[in-house]
């Protein structure tokens, strides 16, 4: 009687599968975590640097505002002192017991003639005189000072200063977007020049004050030009300019410079604002908007397959590769099609040379094919080595995508579906192919080329 076979006595044949080493897996996971931490650390460093730049710009802006306020306060104090002396008004400090400031008018009551001069100095202004015909030698020093301050703040003088700034800077408007940057270490022959005089245009360092040597020389040149040439080049300023003292003209020019500096720093601050990562829904909306624009531009396109839309969106969103401030989300695909072929459309003529292709439209593309060596990728997955010479062909004739894989730079046909190319890895097609072809690891490279 034959005995039943013992299942424990049967031996299993050898297998080619290898048990993965747990230490190697843990090491790779640790390496990936370290790389992610490095990227996150660099990201936060960049954000910190940008915020520091923004704070420095705000600090410079506040310092300039503080200097301007101090200058205006000093000017007002001088005017108050001059008016008090002219009117015989003196400030008496209050004692500890308390008291209010008293006005000493003894000199006014004792000197009628002086009171008459005081009233005249108070009443005189640009509203009741003619700047062209007025005799400056008949004015008292206090009247001269008051008229100079009022004339420097008048519209004709401000317009003349603006006109000179535009000529010297070589711009049409004194706005932040038109103001030129300060040129550092540049050959004088390469500097922008005034077309009329062939002199180098002014460039100001907007981060520094008007008294700095980088700016003071050009501001003095503007003041001299206004004094010497403004009456000839800018007729509305005639008469008004003779009332302006040099110190008041300089002050008005510095005020205009500080205003333009604040405008430039404000514009720079807006450019340096930290742009945070947008949501996935926002990115999808941007991609869909770009796709809709592309469809509107090509209403007669024959590409109706959805893969064509997906490929276009990938290429459209890959523009973020060139943006140093771009920071992708953790769940976002970070591999883009970065070497798509250059293509253009062409309609062939009716010459006999083209034979059956006469009058047809072609979508030409310049591609670099792989050396196939007779291997047909339509039948099985093939591994190639090396590239052939570039060719021009109709893009509709391309049957597959050739891509460089992640290890050792080998080449392989990825996929071919419905006569259209698509990029995809499938484990079902790996039979007979070296395992290293599909390996992936740190420092890999996904640079696909159609």
Short mmCIF file of C-alpha atoms in Angstrom, two decimals:
data_model
loop_
_atom_site.label_atom_id
_atom_site.label_comp_id
_atom_site.label_asym_id
_atom_site.label_seq_id
_atom_site.Cartn_x
_atom_site.Cartn_y
_atom_site.Cartn_z
CA UNK A 1 0.00 0.00 0.00
CA UNK A 2 1.49 3.27 -1.08
CA UNK A 3 1.97 5.78 1.66
CA UNK A 4 0.66 9.31 1.38
CA UNK A 5 3.31 11.87 0.58
CA UNK A 6 4.48 13.94 3.53
CA UNK A 7 4.05 17.64 2.87
CA UNK A 8 6.95 18.43 5.23
CA UNK A 9 9.35 16.37 3.15
CA UNK A 10 8.86 18.51 0.01
CA UNK A 11 11.55 21.15 -0.61
CA UNK A 12 10.91 24.48 -2.25
CA UNK A 13 13.07 25.52 -5.15
CA UNK A 14 15.48 28.47 -4.90
CA UNK A 15 14.06 31.91 -5.45
CA UNK A 16 15.65 34.97 -6.96
CA UNK A 17 13.93 37.32 -4.53
CA UNK A 18 16.16 38.91 -1.92
CA UNK A 19 15.00 39.94 1.50
CA UNK A 20 15.44 43.69 1.79
CA UNK A 21 17.98 44.76 4.36
CA UNK A 22 16.18 46.68 7.10
CA UNK A 23 19.30 48.66 7.99
CA UNK A 24 19.67 49.93 4.44
CA UNK A 25 15.99 50.89 4.34
CA UNK A 26 16.30 52.80 7.62
CA UNK A 27 19.49 54.49 6.40
CA UNK A 28 17.80 55.65 3.19
CA UNK A 29 14.82 56.94 5.16
CA UNK A 30 17.15 58.87 7.48
CA UNK A 31 18.99 60.36 4.50
CA UNK A 32 15.70 61.51 2.98
CA UNK A 33 14.63 63.10 6.26
CA UNK A 34 17.97 64.92 6.54
CA UNK A 35 17.62 66.26 2.99
CA UNK A 36 14.09 67.46 3.75
CA UNK A 37 15.31 69.18 6.91
CA UNK A 38 18.07 70.91 4.96
CA UNK A 39 15.56 72.18 2.40
CA UNK A 40 13.19 73.39 5.14
CA UNK A 41 16.04 75.10 6.98
CA UNK A 42 17.17 76.89 3.81
CA UNK A 43 13.59 77.97 3.14
CA UNK A 44 13.23 79.59 6.56
CA UNK A 45 16.64 81.23 6.19
CA UNK A 46 15.51 82.82 2.93
CA UNK A 47 12.31 84.09 4.54
CA UNK A 48 14.30 85.53 7.46
CA UNK A 49 16.72 87.30 5.10
CA UNK A 50 13.84 88.86 3.19
CA UNK A 51 12.17 90.09 6.35
CA UNK A 52 15.45 91.58 7.57
CA UNK A 53 15.78 93.46 4.27
CA UNK A 54 12.24 94.78 4.63
CA UNK A 55 12.92 95.94 8.21
CA UNK A 56 16.17 97.63 7.13
CA UNK A 57 14.33 99.49 4.37
CA UNK A 58 11.68 100.63 6.87
CA UNK A 59 14.40 101.75 9.29
CA UNK A 60 16.12 103.84 6.60
CA UNK A 61 12.77 105.38 5.64
CA UNK A 62 12.01 106.32 9.26
CA UNK A 63 15.46 107.86 9.68
CA UNK A 64 14.98 110.04 6.62
CA UNK A 65 11.54 111.13 7.84
CA UNK A 66 13.06 111.98 11.21
CA UNK A 67 15.79 114.09 9.58
CA UNK A 68 13.24 115.93 7.48
CA UNK A 69 11.04 116.65 10.52
CA UNK A 70 14.06 117.97 12.44
CA UNK A 71 15.01 120.24 9.54
CA UNK A 72 11.46 121.60 9.34
CA UNK A 73 11.38 122.16 13.11
CA UNK A 74 14.66 124.07 13.01
CA UNK A 75 13.36 126.24 10.17
CA UNK A 76 10.15 127.00 12.09
CA UNK A 77 12.12 127.89 15.22
CA UNK A 78 14.23 130.34 13.23
CA UNK A 79 11.11 131.97 11.82
CA UNK A 80 9.55 132.27 15.28
CA UNK A 81 12.72 133.86 16.66
CA UNK A 82 12.87 136.31 13.74
CA UNK A 83 9.21 137.33 14.16
CA UNK A 84 9.60 137.69 17.92
CA UNK A 85 12.62 139.95 17.51
CA UNK A 86 10.87 142.01 14.85
CA UNK A 87 7.76 142.48 17.01
CA UNK A 88 9.57 142.99 20.29
CA UNK A 89 8.11 139.79 21.74
CA UNK A 90 10.25 137.88 24.22
CA UNK A 91 9.53 134.56 25.90
CA UNK A 92 9.85 134.53 29.67
CA UNK A 93 10.43 131.14 31.29
CA UNK A 94 7.95 130.11 33.95
CA UNK A 95 9.12 129.85 37.52
CA UNK A 96 8.57 126.81 39.71
CA UNK A 97 5.67 128.51 41.45
CA UNK A 98 3.80 128.37 38.16
CA UNK A 99 3.02 131.03 35.62
CA UNK A 100 2.35 131.57 31.99
CA UNK A 101 4.57 133.01 29.28
CA UNK A 102 4.26 136.78 29.12
CA UNK A 103 4.68 139.00 26.08
CA UNK A 104 6.93 141.94 26.59
CA UNK A 105 5.63 144.74 24.42
CA UNK A 106 7.53 147.62 25.99
CA UNK A 107 9.70 148.16 22.91
CA UNK A 108 6.63 148.36 20.63
CA UNK A 109 4.88 150.97 22.77
CA UNK A 110 8.03 153.06 23.00
CA UNK A 111 8.97 152.99 19.32
CA UNK A 112 6.16 153.84 16.88
CA UNK A 113 8.44 153.76 13.86
CA UNK A 114 9.61 150.24 14.68
CA UNK A 115 5.99 149.13 15.05
CA UNK A 116 5.29 150.44 11.56
CA UNK A 117 8.13 148.34 10.13
CA UNK A 118 6.86 145.31 12.02
CA UNK A 119 3.34 145.67 10.62
CA UNK A 120 4.76 146.14 7.13
CA UNK A 121 6.87 142.98 7.44
CA UNK A 122 3.86 141.02 8.60
CA UNK A 123 1.53 142.22 5.86
CA UNK A 124 3.90 141.76 2.89
CA UNK A 125 3.47 138.54 0.88
CA UNK A 126 3.35 137.24 -2.69
CA UNK A 127 -0.37 138.00 -2.78
CA UNK A 128 0.07 141.78 -2.61
CA UNK A 129 3.33 142.32 -4.55
CA UNK A 130 4.57 141.83 -8.10
CA UNK A 131 7.68 139.59 -8.03
CA UNK A 132 8.95 141.06 -11.31
CA UNK A 133 8.78 144.75 -10.42
CA UNK A 134 9.52 144.70 -6.71
CA UNK A 135 12.73 146.44 -5.60
CA UNK A 136 14.63 144.06 -3.37
CA UNK A 137 16.82 146.81 -1.89
CA UNK A 138 13.75 148.40 -0.27
CA UNK A 139 12.94 145.27 1.73
CA UNK A 140 14.09 144.71 5.26
CA UNK A 141 16.02 141.50 6.08
CA UNK A 142 12.94 140.03 7.74
CA UNK A 143 10.76 140.82 4.73
CA UNK A 144 13.39 139.32 2.45
CA UNK A 145 13.46 136.15 4.53
CA UNK A 146 9.68 135.79 4.57
CA UNK A 147 9.34 136.36 0.82
CA UNK A 148 12.15 133.90 0.07
CA UNK A 149 10.53 131.16 2.13
CA UNK A 150 7.14 131.75 0.48
CA UNK A 151 8.61 131.91 -3.04
CA UNK A 152 10.62 128.69 -2.56
CA UNK A 153 7.40 126.90 -1.63
CA UNK A 154 5.46 128.31 -4.61
CA UNK A 155 4.27 126.18 -7.53
CA UNK A 156 6.50 127.77 -10.24
CA UNK A 157 9.66 127.03 -8.25
CA UNK A 158 8.55 123.47 -7.45
CA UNK A 159 7.68 122.85 -11.11
CA UNK A 160 11.10 124.17 -12.16
CA UNK A 161 12.86 121.84 -9.69
CA UNK A 162 10.83 118.88 -10.96
CA UNK A 163 11.71 119.77 -14.56
CA UNK A 164 15.43 119.92 -13.76
CA UNK A 165 15.30 116.56 -11.95
CA UNK A 166 13.58 114.93 -14.94
CA UNK A 167 16.18 116.36 -17.34
CA UNK A 168 19.14 115.31 -15.22
CA UNK A 169 17.74 111.83 -14.53
CA UNK A 170 16.64 111.31 -18.13
CA UNK A 171 13.08 110.27 -17.23
CA UNK A 172 9.61 111.48 -18.19
CA UNK A 173 8.00 111.18 -14.75
CA UNK A 174 9.33 111.39 -11.21
CA UNK A 175 7.58 108.21 -10.08
CA UNK A 176 9.04 105.21 -8.29
CA UNK A 177 8.87 102.92 -11.32
CA UNK A 178 10.72 105.48 -13.48
CA UNK A 179 13.51 106.38 -11.03
CA UNK A 180 16.87 104.86 -12.10
CA UNK A 181 18.92 102.75 -9.72
CA UNK A 182 22.31 103.79 -8.41
CA UNK A 183 25.09 102.52 -10.68
CA UNK A 184 27.95 100.84 -8.84
CA UNK A 185 31.36 100.08 -10.43
CA UNK A 186 30.26 100.77 -13.98
CA UNK A 187 32.37 102.10 -16.82
CA UNK A 188 31.54 105.82 -17.36
CA UNK A 189 31.28 105.18 -21.10
CA UNK A 190 28.38 102.79 -20.40
CA UNK A 191 26.42 105.23 -18.22
CA UNK A 192 23.21 106.76 -19.63
CA UNK A 193 23.74 110.23 -21.12
CA UNK A 194 21.62 113.28 -21.81
CA UNK A 195 20.80 113.36 -25.53
CA UNK A 196 21.04 117.16 -25.68
CA UNK A 197 24.30 117.79 -23.80
CA UNK A 198 25.88 114.28 -24.00
CA UNK A 199 26.61 114.53 -20.28
CA UNK A 200 26.19 111.57 -17.95
CA UNK A 201 22.72 111.49 -16.41
CA UNK A 202 22.37 111.78 -12.66
CA UNK A 203 22.10 108.66 -10.52
CA UNK A 204 21.22 108.88 -6.85
CA UNK A 205 21.62 106.39 -4.06
CA UNK A 206 18.10 106.57 -2.65
CA UNK A 207 19.10 104.69 0.50
CA UNK A 208 21.42 107.52 1.59
CA UNK A 209 20.60 111.06 2.70
CA UNK A 210 20.86 114.20 0.60
CA UNK A 211 24.00 115.29 2.49
CA UNK A 212 25.90 112.12 1.57
CA UNK A 213 28.73 112.59 -0.91
CA UNK A 214 27.06 110.15 -3.31
CA UNK A 215 24.13 112.57 -3.72
CA UNK A 216 25.28 116.05 -2.61
CA UNK A 217 27.38 116.75 -5.72
CA UNK A 218 24.47 116.21 -8.10
CA UNK A 219 22.08 118.20 -5.90
CA UNK A 220 24.48 121.16 -5.91
CA UNK A 221 24.65 120.91 -9.70
CA UNK A 222 20.85 121.07 -9.87
CA UNK A 223 20.83 124.16 -7.64
CA UNK A 224 23.41 125.90 -9.84
CA UNK A 225 21.48 125.02 -12.99
CA UNK A 226 18.27 126.51 -11.55
CA UNK A 227 20.05 129.74 -10.61
CA UNK A 228 21.86 130.16 -13.95
CA UNK A 229 19.54 128.65 -16.59
CA UNK A 230 16.02 128.35 -15.18
CA UNK A 231 14.97 131.88 -16.15
CA UNK A 232 15.85 131.15 -19.80
CA UNK A 233 14.76 127.49 -20.07
CA UNK A 234 11.66 127.78 -17.85
CA UNK A 235 9.96 131.20 -18.40
CA UNK A 236 7.23 130.88 -15.68
CA UNK A 237 9.89 131.10 -12.99
CA UNK A 238 11.07 134.57 -14.07
CA UNK A 239 10.65 137.09 -11.24
CA UNK A 240 9.87 134.42 -8.66
CA UNK A 241 13.43 133.09 -8.67
CA UNK A 242 14.97 136.43 -7.71
CA UNK A 243 13.05 136.32 -4.43
CA UNK A 244 14.42 132.91 -3.43
CA UNK A 245 17.56 132.86 -1.30
CA UNK A 246 20.13 130.10 -2.04
CA UNK A 247 19.53 128.39 1.31
CA UNK A 248 15.77 128.17 0.72
CA UNK A 249 16.31 126.86 -2.82
CA UNK A 250 18.69 124.19 -1.50
CA UNK A 251 16.17 123.22 1.18
CA UNK A 252 13.39 122.83 -1.42
CA UNK A 253 15.63 120.66 -3.64
CA UNK A 254 16.50 118.43 -0.67
CA UNK A 255 12.81 118.11 0.22
CA UNK A 256 12.07 116.90 -3.32
CA UNK A 257 14.97 114.44 -3.15
CA UNK A 258 13.72 113.01 0.15
CA UNK A 259 10.24 112.60 -1.31
CA UNK A 260 11.58 110.64 -4.28
CA UNK A 261 13.76 108.54 -1.95
CA UNK A 262 10.71 107.59 0.12
CA UNK A 263 8.85 106.66 -3.06
CA UNK A 264 11.72 104.44 -4.22
CA UNK A 265 12.09 102.74 -0.84
CA UNK A 266 8.34 102.13 -0.63
CA UNK A 267 8.41 100.51 -4.06
CA UNK A 268 11.41 98.39 -3.03
CA UNK A 269 9.61 97.35 0.14
CA UNK A 270 6.64 96.09 -1.88
CA UNK A 271 9.00 94.06 -4.08
CA UNK A 272 10.66 92.48 -1.04
CA UNK A 273 7.43 91.32 0.60
CA UNK A 274 7.57 87.64 1.44
CA UNK A 275 5.34 85.62 -0.88
CA UNK A 276 3.92 82.68 1.00
CA UNK A 277 2.99 79.37 -0.61
CA UNK A 278 -0.40 79.31 -2.27
CA UNK A 279 -2.91 76.53 -1.86
CA UNK A 280 -3.28 73.63 -4.26
CA UNK A 281 -6.70 74.90 -5.34
CA UNK A 282 -5.15 78.23 -6.29
CA UNK A 283 -2.42 76.53 -8.34
CA UNK A 284 -4.99 74.35 -10.10
CA UNK A 285 -7.02 77.44 -10.92
CA UNK A 286 -3.96 79.13 -12.44
CA UNK A 287 -3.19 76.05 -14.54
CA UNK A 288 -6.77 75.81 -15.76
CA UNK A 289 -6.74 79.51 -16.68
CA UNK A 290 -3.59 79.03 -18.75
CA UNK A 291 -5.13 76.02 -20.43
CA UNK A 292 -8.29 77.95 -21.32
CA UNK A 293 -6.17 80.70 -22.86
CA UNK A 294 -4.28 78.14 -24.93
CA UNK A 295 -7.54 76.57 -26.15
CA UNK A 296 -8.89 79.99 -27.17
CA UNK A 297 -5.72 80.70 -29.14
CA UNK A 298 -5.93 77.37 -30.97
CA UNK A 299 -9.65 76.72 -31.62
CA UNK A 300 -8.91 74.41 -34.60
CA UNK A 301 -6.41 72.19 -32.79
CA UNK A 302 -6.79 68.49 -33.58
CA UNK A 303 -5.38 67.41 -30.20
CA UNK A 304 -8.50 66.26 -28.37
CA UNK A 305 -6.87 63.67 -26.14
CA UNK A 306 -6.82 64.65 -22.44
CA UNK A 307 -3.14 63.75 -22.23
CA UNK A 308 -2.39 66.77 -24.42
CA UNK A 309 -4.10 69.08 -21.89
CA UNK A 310 -2.22 67.46 -19.01
CA UNK A 311 1.12 67.87 -20.80
CA UNK A 312 0.36 71.53 -21.50
CA UNK A 313 -0.49 72.19 -17.86
CA UNK A 314 2.77 70.56 -16.77
CA UNK A 315 4.76 72.76 -19.13
CA UNK A 316 2.81 75.88 -18.13
CA UNK A 317 3.36 75.35 -14.42
CA UNK A 318 7.02 74.42 -14.89
CA UNK A 319 7.76 78.14 -15.27
CA UNK A 320 8.07 78.15 -11.49
CA UNK A 321 11.42 76.35 -11.90
CA UNK A 322 13.05 79.68 -12.76
CA UNK A 323 11.51 81.52 -9.81
CA UNK A 324 13.98 81.51 -6.86
CA UNK A 325 11.20 82.48 -4.43
CA UNK A 326 8.95 79.59 -5.44
CA UNK A 327 8.38 77.03 -2.71
CA UNK A 328 6.28 73.98 -3.69
CA UNK A 329 3.89 72.31 -1.31
CA UNK A 330 4.76 68.94 0.19
CA UNK A 331 2.14 67.10 -1.88
CA UNK A 332 3.10 68.75 -5.15
CA UNK A 333 4.85 66.97 -8.01
CA UNK A 334 8.31 68.55 -8.26
CA UNK A 335 9.33 66.95 -11.55
CA UNK A 336 8.59 68.96 -14.67
CA UNK A 337 8.99 68.46 -18.41
CA UNK A 338 11.87 70.85 -18.85
CA UNK A 339 13.20 69.92 -22.29
CA UNK A 340 10.18 69.81 -24.57
CA UNK A 341 11.05 70.01 -28.30
CA UNK A 342 10.94 73.23 -30.28
CA UNK A 343 8.14 72.98 -32.82
CA UNK A 344 6.38 75.19 -35.35
CA UNK A 345 3.63 74.80 -37.94
CA UNK A 346 4.31 74.89 -41.67
CA UNK A 347 2.04 74.60 -44.74
CA UNK A 348 3.83 72.99 -47.68
CA UNK A 349 3.54 74.52 -51.13
CA UNK A 350 1.93 73.00 -54.21
CA UNK A 351 5.25 72.14 -55.84
CA UNK A 352 5.71 68.73 -57.43
CA UNK A 353 8.66 68.22 -55.13
CA UNK A 354 6.35 67.48 -52.18
CA UNK A 355 4.23 64.96 -54.16
CA UNK A 356 1.45 63.66 -51.89
CA UNK A 357 2.31 66.18 -49.16
CA UNK A 358 1.60 69.23 -51.36
CA UNK A 359 -0.65 71.76 -49.63
CA UNK A 360 -0.70 69.87 -46.33
CA UNK A 361 0.01 71.43 -42.96
CA UNK A 362 2.76 69.96 -40.80
CA UNK A 363 3.59 70.46 -37.14
CA UNK A 364 7.38 70.24 -37.29
CA UNK A 365 9.59 69.45 -34.31
CA UNK A 366 13.36 69.19 -33.89
CA UNK A 367 14.20 66.16 -31.75
CA UNK A 368 17.29 64.17 -30.82
CA UNK A 369 16.43 60.47 -31.28
CA UNK A 370 18.04 57.56 -29.52
CA UNK A 371 20.15 54.92 -31.27
CA UNK A 372 17.69 52.06 -31.49
CA UNK A 373 20.08 49.47 -33.03
CA UNK A 374 17.09 47.65 -34.53
CA UNK A 375 15.28 47.17 -31.21
CA UNK A 376 11.51 47.68 -31.53
CA UNK A 377 10.12 49.29 -28.39
CA UNK A 378 6.57 48.63 -29.59
CA UNK A 379 7.09 44.93 -28.89
CA UNK A 380 8.91 45.05 -25.55
CA UNK A 381 10.76 47.36 -23.20
CA UNK A 382 14.13 48.13 -24.74
CA UNK A 383 17.27 49.69 -23.27
CA UNK A 384 19.31 51.91 -25.58
CA UNK A 385 22.62 53.71 -25.31
CA UNK A 386 23.73 56.93 -27.00
CA UNK A 387 21.98 59.54 -29.14
CA UNK A 388 21.74 59.99 -32.87
CA UNK A 389 21.90 63.25 -34.81
CA UNK A 390 19.03 65.73 -34.44
CA UNK A 391 16.25 65.44 -37.01
CA UNK A 392 13.17 67.46 -38.01
CA UNK A 393 9.93 65.52 -38.28
CA UNK A 394 6.19 65.91 -37.99
CA UNK A 395 5.39 65.76 -34.30
CA UNK A 396 2.36 63.59 -35.09
CA UNK A 397 4.73 60.85 -36.26
CA UNK A 398 6.33 60.47 -32.82
CA UNK A 399 5.21 57.15 -31.39
CA UNK A 400 6.96 57.08 -28.02
CA UNK A 401 8.83 59.09 -25.44
CA UNK A 402 12.51 58.51 -24.76
CA UNK A 403 13.64 59.55 -21.31
CA UNK A 404 16.81 59.41 -19.25
CA UNK A 405 16.21 57.30 -16.19
CA UNK A 406 17.42 57.97 -12.67
CA UNK A 407 20.54 55.80 -12.59
CA UNK A 408 23.59 55.47 -14.81
CA UNK A 409 22.10 57.61 -17.58
CA UNK A 410 20.58 54.72 -19.53
CA UNK A 411 17.81 55.29 -22.05
CA UNK A 412 14.54 53.43 -22.40
CA UNK A 413 11.15 53.60 -24.09
CA UNK A 414 8.71 54.53 -21.34
CA UNK A 415 5.25 54.02 -22.80
CA UNK A 416 3.20 54.20 -25.97
CA UNK A 417 -0.58 54.51 -25.78
CA UNK A 418 -3.19 55.10 -28.52
CA UNK A 419 -0.62 56.48 -30.93
CA UNK A 420 0.13 59.37 -28.52
CA UNK A 421 3.16 59.60 -26.25
CA UNK A 422 2.78 59.65 -22.49
CA UNK A 423 5.27 59.46 -19.64
CA UNK A 424 4.67 56.58 -17.21
CA UNK A 425 6.52 53.76 -15.42
CA UNK A 426 4.79 50.39 -15.24
CA UNK A 427 6.10 47.45 -13.21
CA UNK A 428 4.42 44.99 -15.58
CA UNK A 429 6.92 45.87 -18.34
CA UNK A 430 10.07 45.22 -16.30
CA UNK A 431 10.59 41.62 -17.26
CA UNK A 432 14.02 40.99 -18.70
CA UNK A 433 15.26 44.48 -17.83
CA UNK A 434 18.03 45.19 -15.36
CA UNK A 435 16.68 46.20 -11.96
CA UNK A 436 18.99 49.25 -11.83
CA UNK A 437 16.93 50.75 -14.68
CA UNK A 438 14.02 51.39 -12.27
CA UNK A 439 16.01 52.18 -9.15
CA UNK A 440 15.56 55.56 -7.53
CA UNK A 441 17.41 57.26 -4.77
CA UNK A 442 18.83 60.52 -3.47
CA UNK A 443 20.38 62.76 -6.09
CA UNK A 444 18.34 61.21 -8.89
CA UNK A 445 17.52 63.01 -12.08
CA UNK A 446 14.16 63.04 -13.92
CA UNK A 447 14.98 64.99 -17.08
CA UNK A 448 12.60 63.77 -19.76
CA UNK A 449 12.87 64.72 -23.40
CA UNK A 450 10.24 64.14 -26.07
#
